[in-house]
Amino acid sequence: MADRLRTHVAVIGSGPGGAVTAALCAEAGYETLLVEEGDDLPLDACAHFSGDEILRKYRNAGIGMAFGKPSISYVEGCCVGGGSEVNRGLYHRTPPYVLEQWAKAYRVEQLSPDLLAPHFAACEGTARIAFLPGSAPPLSQRLGDGAGELGWETIQAPRLYDYESGRKQSMSATFIPRFRRAGGQVMANMRALRIRRNGKQWHAATLHQGREVTIEADALFIACGAVQTPALLRRSGFRHNVGNSLRFHPMLKAVALFDRPVNRPGDPDPVHQIKMFEPRFGIGCSISSPALLALALAGSPQMRRRIAADAARMGIYYVQNGTGHARVRGLPLARDPLVSVRHEGGDLDDLYDGLKHLMRALFAAGAEAVQPCLPGFPMLHSVDELASLPGRLPRRSAMLTSVHVFASCPMGEDRRLSATDSWGRVHDGDGLRIADASLMCGPTIANPQGSVMAIAHRNALHAIERRFA
Ligand SMILES: Cc1cc2nc3c(=O)[nH]c(=O)nc-3n(C[C@H](O)[C@H](O)[C@H](O)COP(=O)(O)OP(=O)(O)OC[C@H]3O[C@@H](n4cnc5c(N)ncnc54)[C@H](O)[C@@H]3O)c2cc1C
């Protein structure tokens, strides 16, 4: 490969934000390069949620940490298609009240639910959304039953999934083929190190198989995900409200042991969710393979010992909300940024209260025992034992986990709060654009990928209409 590549448009990062943006630019007739640090692997290169997948498709073998009290352990995808390749594709449009809050607090232009609806619909036309045909697997159904006993509503979430072919509607199965059909080129195993303006062009210094390759582009979109985008921008000297407001959907988990099998190999992914307590907290079901049970029960030896005999009777469930405000900062000589988090207000208390609600629902569903996945917490055998738990979540020993990261470079016209304008143009950035989950103005409350795609779609069309000015 030459050590200089010239293109009209370069998009760095091929997750949902980057893939949607790149497809639209290529289809508008612009020569477009989609640059991705990770490997270009087929969707079925490794089994979903296997150790192999974690090693090959996740960043740093699934280890990411936001340090705080408590810390948040998070994961990111790192392959062509980004997080969409490794996630479950549970799908929601952004709740209207969330969009309205963002538009008001950050002064985001034209972000009403009605104006975003065509962008959701356009993305759903390519990455199709479906409800599980037939009945939900027992692990999922149990959450529905328990909630029903308590008079709580549940929903069965749709997924980015084609149930007929059994294929996930990840970016490598949807927008990236669309991008390639329009003549776009994917450059995998290429990590952007720095970007800079050079006259009327953008230059991105990248590393490809140990060699420096410079990409020269007339228009540049950064879509490296909500942790890596601010890291790249800060390395390149763009700092205004960049990396100061990273948010998560942190989770606490509990494992339930039922009286009969609920967790059979080959069952479809669970889909029940309890959304009626949002935004204080939301509840759902997790994949519960023996490997993931072992991980969830790492701090709970009593229940962990039972996995070999009883995995089929066990299910992992979670509660999540938007606790934590984090910062992303570069470290000299380090490849990855330092992420630090602080928890404000009552969000942590709400999350802990949500864990207790979840455990009530699991007992109401007939669980024989429930193990909160918190170090030192006892296995509970009845709902009455919930009263014996500590009144507050232990700040030092608790570990939260998250698979959703966003809001590190929020958009809007209020420059005191935002890193870009309402359309993803970095303030004073000479037309440099962000096109990923970083742009959100806070937690989406719902699963975020639909929001990332719709906002990228809206902003890419805006950029194309203005010829990237
Ligand atoms: C395990 C897991 C489960 C999830 N489950 C769901 C779910 O069920 N539903 C849902 O809606 N959402 C889910 N999510 C979240 C969803 O996947 C993300 O919101 C979405 O992928 C974010 O898209 P993005 O474009 O912002 O970034 P990403 O998907 O993170 O993509 C960014 C890409 O940029 C690449 N990159 C980073 N830095 C560089 C660099 N310097 N140079 C070149 N390339 C770079 C990365 O390797 C990555 O491929 C899940 C995520 C994970 C990890």
Short mmCIF file of C-alpha atoms in Angstrom, two decimals, residues 304-463:
data_model
loop_
_atom_site.label_atom_id
_atom_site.label_comp_id
_atom_site.label_asym_id
_atom_site.label_seq_id
_atom_site.Cartn_x
_atom_site.Cartn_y
_atom_site.Cartn_z
CA ARG A 304 -20.61 -20.31 41.23
CA ARG A 305 -19.92 -23.83 42.50
CA ARG A 306 -23.39 -24.85 41.29
CA ILE A 307 -22.84 -23.84 37.63
CA ALA A 308 -21.50 -27.23 36.53
CA ALA A 309 -24.63 -29.04 37.78
CA ASP A 310 -27.29 -26.34 37.54
CA ALA A 311 -26.47 -23.94 34.67
CA ALA A 312 -29.69 -24.96 32.89
CA ARG A 313 -31.73 -23.71 35.85
CA MET A 314 -29.89 -20.38 36.08
CA GLY A 315 -30.52 -17.06 34.37
CA ILE A 316 -28.67 -13.73 34.49
CA TYR A 317 -30.78 -10.55 34.75
CA TYR A 318 -29.76 -6.90 34.92
CA VAL A 319 -30.91 -3.49 36.02
CA GLN A 320 -29.41 -0.37 34.43
CA ASN A 321 -29.71 3.40 34.54
CA GLY A 322 -27.59 6.43 33.63
CA THR A 323 -25.43 6.86 36.75
CA GLY A 324 -21.93 8.25 36.33
CA HIS A 325 -20.33 11.27 34.64
CA ALA A 326 -16.94 10.43 33.14
CA ARG A 327 -13.92 12.15 31.59
CA VAL A 328 -11.65 10.82 28.84
CA ARG A 329 -8.02 11.96 28.97
CA GLY A 330 -4.92 10.88 27.05
CA LEU A 331 -1.92 9.52 28.92
CA PRO A 332 1.62 10.13 27.64
CA LEU A 333 2.90 7.09 25.70
CA ALA A 334 -0.24 5.03 26.46
CA ARG A 335 -2.35 3.61 23.64
CA ASP A 336 -5.65 3.92 25.49
CA PRO A 337 -7.02 6.95 27.34
CA LEU A 338 -7.65 7.16 31.07
CA VAL A 339 -11.37 7.20 31.86
CA SER A 340 -12.45 8.39 35.31
CA VAL A 341 -16.02 8.51 36.59
CA ARG A 342 -17.86 10.22 39.42
CA HIS A 343 -21.38 9.49 40.57
CA GLU A 344 -23.67 12.41 41.42
CA GLY A 345 -27.08 12.79 42.99
CA GLY A 346 -29.30 9.82 43.70
CA ASP A 347 -28.62 7.79 40.53
CA LEU A 348 -26.59 5.11 42.33
CA ASP A 349 -29.29 4.78 44.98
CA ASP A 350 -31.88 4.40 42.20
CA LEU A 351 -29.76 1.68 40.58
CA TYR A 352 -29.50 -0.22 43.84
CA ASP A 353 -33.23 0.17 44.40
CA GLY A 354 -33.67 -1.21 40.87
CA LEU A 355 -31.60 -4.28 41.82
CA LYS A 356 -33.97 -4.91 44.72
CA HIS A 357 -36.97 -4.53 42.38
CA LEU A 358 -35.36 -7.02 40.00
CA MET A 359 -34.82 -9.55 42.79
CA ARG A 360 -38.43 -9.15 43.90
CA ALA A 361 -39.56 -9.94 40.36
CA LEU A 362 -37.30 -13.03 40.24
CA PHE A 363 -38.71 -14.39 43.50
CA ALA A 364 -42.22 -13.63 42.25
CA ALA A 365 -41.32 -15.69 39.16
CA GLY A 366 -40.58 -18.69 41.38
CA ALA A 367 -36.79 -18.44 41.86
CA GLU A 368 -35.49 -20.79 44.57
CA ALA A 369 -32.48 -18.57 45.16
CA VAL A 370 -31.18 -15.26 43.85
CA GLN A 371 -27.55 -14.17 43.96
CA PRO A 372 -26.87 -10.42 43.61
CA CYS A 373 -23.62 -10.15 41.61
CA LEU A 374 -21.83 -7.99 44.16
CA PRO A 375 -18.76 -9.10 46.11
CA GLY A 376 -19.60 -10.25 49.62
CA PHE A 377 -23.36 -10.25 49.06
CA PRO A 378 -25.13 -13.41 50.29
CA MET A 379 -27.26 -15.73 48.20
CA LEU A 380 -30.91 -15.00 49.06
CA HIS A 381 -33.58 -17.69 49.44
CA SER A 382 -36.71 -15.60 49.87
CA VAL A 383 -37.96 -12.13 49.19
CA ASP A 384 -37.96 -11.43 52.96
CA GLU A 385 -34.16 -11.71 52.99
CA LEU A 386 -33.94 -8.57 50.82
CA ALA A 387 -34.41 -6.65 54.08
CA SER A 388 -31.04 -7.98 55.31
CA LEU A 389 -29.06 -6.35 52.49
CA PRO A 390 -27.03 -3.16 53.15
CA GLY A 391 -29.12 0.02 52.97
CA ARG A 392 -26.82 1.59 50.35
CA LEU A 393 -24.66 0.17 47.58
CA PRO A 394 -21.09 -0.24 48.94
CA ARG A 395 -19.21 2.43 46.97
CA ARG A 396 -15.73 0.90 47.20
CA SER A 397 -16.34 -2.78 46.56
CA ALA A 398 -19.22 -2.63 44.06
CA MET A 399 -18.30 -2.97 40.39
CA LEU A 400 -20.72 -1.77 37.74
CA THR A 401 -20.57 -3.01 34.15
CA SER A 402 -21.71 -1.33 30.95
CA VAL A 403 -21.98 -2.10 27.25
CA HIS A 404 -23.38 1.33 26.31
CA VAL A 405 -21.10 4.40 26.09
CA PHE A 406 -22.04 7.81 24.67
CA ALA A 407 -22.26 11.59 25.09
CA SER A 408 -18.52 12.39 25.29
CA CYS A 409 -18.77 15.18 22.64
CA PRO A 410 -22.38 16.37 22.80
CA MET A 411 -24.00 18.32 19.96
CA GLY A 412 -25.96 21.57 20.18
CA GLU A 413 -25.85 25.31 19.68
CA ASP A 414 -25.02 26.02 23.33
CA ARG A 415 -21.23 26.26 23.10
CA ARG A 416 -20.85 26.28 26.87
CA LEU A 417 -21.97 22.63 26.90
CA SER A 418 -21.45 21.20 23.42
CA ALA A 419 -18.42 20.04 21.43
CA THR A 420 -20.13 20.31 18.03
CA ASP A 421 -23.02 22.22 16.49
CA SER A 422 -26.44 20.58 16.07
CA TRP A 423 -25.19 18.59 13.06
CA GLY A 424 -21.95 17.12 14.39
CA ARG A 425 -19.55 19.87 13.13
CA VAL A 426 -16.80 20.36 15.73
CA HIS A 427 -16.87 23.96 17.02
CA ASP A 428 -14.13 25.95 15.26
CA GLY A 429 -13.13 22.67 13.55
CA ASP A 430 -13.07 23.83 9.89
CA GLY A 431 -15.82 21.39 8.89
CA LEU A 432 -14.46 18.43 10.88
CA ARG A 433 -17.41 16.23 11.84
CA ILE A 434 -18.21 13.63 14.51
CA ALA A 435 -20.61 10.83 13.51
CA ASP A 436 -21.09 8.41 16.40
CA ALA A 437 -22.51 7.88 19.89
CA SER A 438 -20.27 10.69 21.21
CA LEU A 439 -22.79 13.23 19.85
CA MET A 440 -25.64 12.27 22.14
CA CYS A 441 -26.39 14.72 24.91
CA GLY A 442 -26.88 12.13 27.67
CA PRO A 443 -28.13 8.62 28.31
CA THR A 444 -30.67 7.42 25.75
CA ILE A 445 -32.34 5.35 28.51
CA ALA A 446 -33.29 2.85 25.75
CA ASN A 447 -30.76 0.62 23.91
CA PRO A 448 -28.73 3.21 22.00
CA GLN A 449 -27.80 1.79 18.59
CA GLY A 450 -31.02 3.00 16.92
CA SER A 451 -30.28 6.54 18.14
CA VAL A 452 -26.68 6.38 16.88
CA MET A 453 -27.80 5.30 13.40
CA ALA A 454 -30.67 7.80 13.07
CA ILE A 455 -28.57 10.77 14.20
CA ALA A 456 -25.70 9.72 11.88
CA HIS A 457 -28.21 9.43 9.02
CA ARG A 458 -29.67 12.89 9.71
CA ASN A 459 -26.23 14.52 10.00
CA ALA A 460 -24.72 12.77 6.95
CA LEU A 461 -27.59 13.99 4.73
CA HIS A 462 -27.12 17.49 6.15
CA ALA A 463 -23.38 17.35 5.34
#
